[in-house]
Amino acid sequence: VGMAAPAALQRSVVSPAGRHTASLIFLHGSGDTGQGARTWIKQILNQDMAFQHIKVIYPTAPARPYTPMKGAFSTVWFDRYKISNDCPEHIESIDSMCRGLTDVINDEVKNGIAKNRILIGGFSMGGGMAMHLAYRFHQDLAGVFALSSFLNKDSAVYQALKRNESVLPELFQCHGTADELVLYSWGEETNKMLKSLGVSTSLHTFPNLNHELSRTEIEKLKTWIVKKLPVEAAKTN
């Protein structure tokens, strides 16, 4: 018998001020929620991260047992054997969440948004999840962003890209050099590997930034978002 369809993910949504022609999916870090990530960014910017034409969606990961917390339930996109880039990936949990997040993408497509007008990314584990989703299953998205994120050394993402011929979404990566949870070197290595496999990447380095978001970083991200998802001229018939 096939697996039951996963329940639709809860989402916190910031609607565009004007006509909706593009969408952005922001994935929170481990143990957070969509609402929590939205509030965090709102505190940093003193306002929602909002756009004239882009809908911003903050989904929440379902709670599941999380090995680094000795199996306690946590809102995480996938399980990990440990927080390290030097262990195997927990591929079953990653793949099942790729299915749940594909539903979020498909809902936007049903709303008339083309895949090349959708960006996906996130903070920490959310950025790792976004890289799996885009580079393994949705290579026609507009782009990917990963803030304080990494992929494991023999990631399934790298395996998929070794066999790939098509044009890939651009990656916008940010990382603090003082990050003690996800080391800067892990982010840097991820960036180099993806670049060597044909992804157009940028890595923005933030000196003295720990495992957190900064205002400068979010402002840079917003500039990149609008570059990847420009306002579309109204179609004249």
PDB file of C-alpha atoms in Angstrom, residues 9 19 21 28 37-38 56 66 68 70 79-80 111 126 128 145 187 198 216 220 233:
ATOM      1  CA  LEU A   9       2.289  21.870   5.876  1.00  0.00           C
ATOM      2  CA  ARG A  19      -0.238  41.848  -8.287  1.00  0.00           C
ATOM      3  CA  THR A  21       3.529  37.264 -10.084  1.00  0.00           C
ATOM      4  CA  HIS A  28      13.124  27.865   8.998  1.00  0.00           C
ATOM      5  CA  ALA A  37      11.242  32.637  11.191  1.00  0.00           C
ATOM      6  CA  ARG A  38       8.902  35.354   9.897  1.00  0.00           C
ATOM      7  CA  VAL A  56       6.508  35.111   0.836  1.00  0.00           C
ATOM      8  CA  TYR A  66      15.360  14.261  16.174  1.00  0.00           C
ATOM      9  CA  PRO A  68      20.824  15.106  17.856  1.00  0.00           C
ATOM     10  CA  LYS A  70      18.313  12.161  21.776  1.00  0.00           C
ATOM     11  CA  ASP A  79      16.649  13.838  10.807  1.00  0.00           C
ATOM     12  CA  ARG A  80      20.436  13.829  11.144  1.00  0.00           C
ATOM     13  CA  ASN A 111      -2.102  29.728  -8.622  1.00  0.00           C
ATOM     14  CA  GLY A 126      16.165  25.086   5.987  1.00  0.00           C
ATOM     15  CA  GLY A 128      20.128  22.449   3.374  1.00  0.00           C
ATOM     16  CA  PHE A 145      19.430  30.650  -1.080  1.00  0.00           C
ATOM     17  CA  GLY A 187      29.460  26.303   4.085  1.00  0.00           C
ATOM     18  CA  GLY A 198      28.110  23.502 -12.559  1.00  0.00           C
ATOM     19  CA  THR A 216      23.020  43.470   6.223  1.00  0.00           C
ATOM     20  CA  LYS A 220      21.621  41.651   0.498  1.00  0.00           C
ATOM     21  CA  ALA A 233       5.665  44.419 -16.978  1.00  0.00           C
TER      22      ALA A 233
END
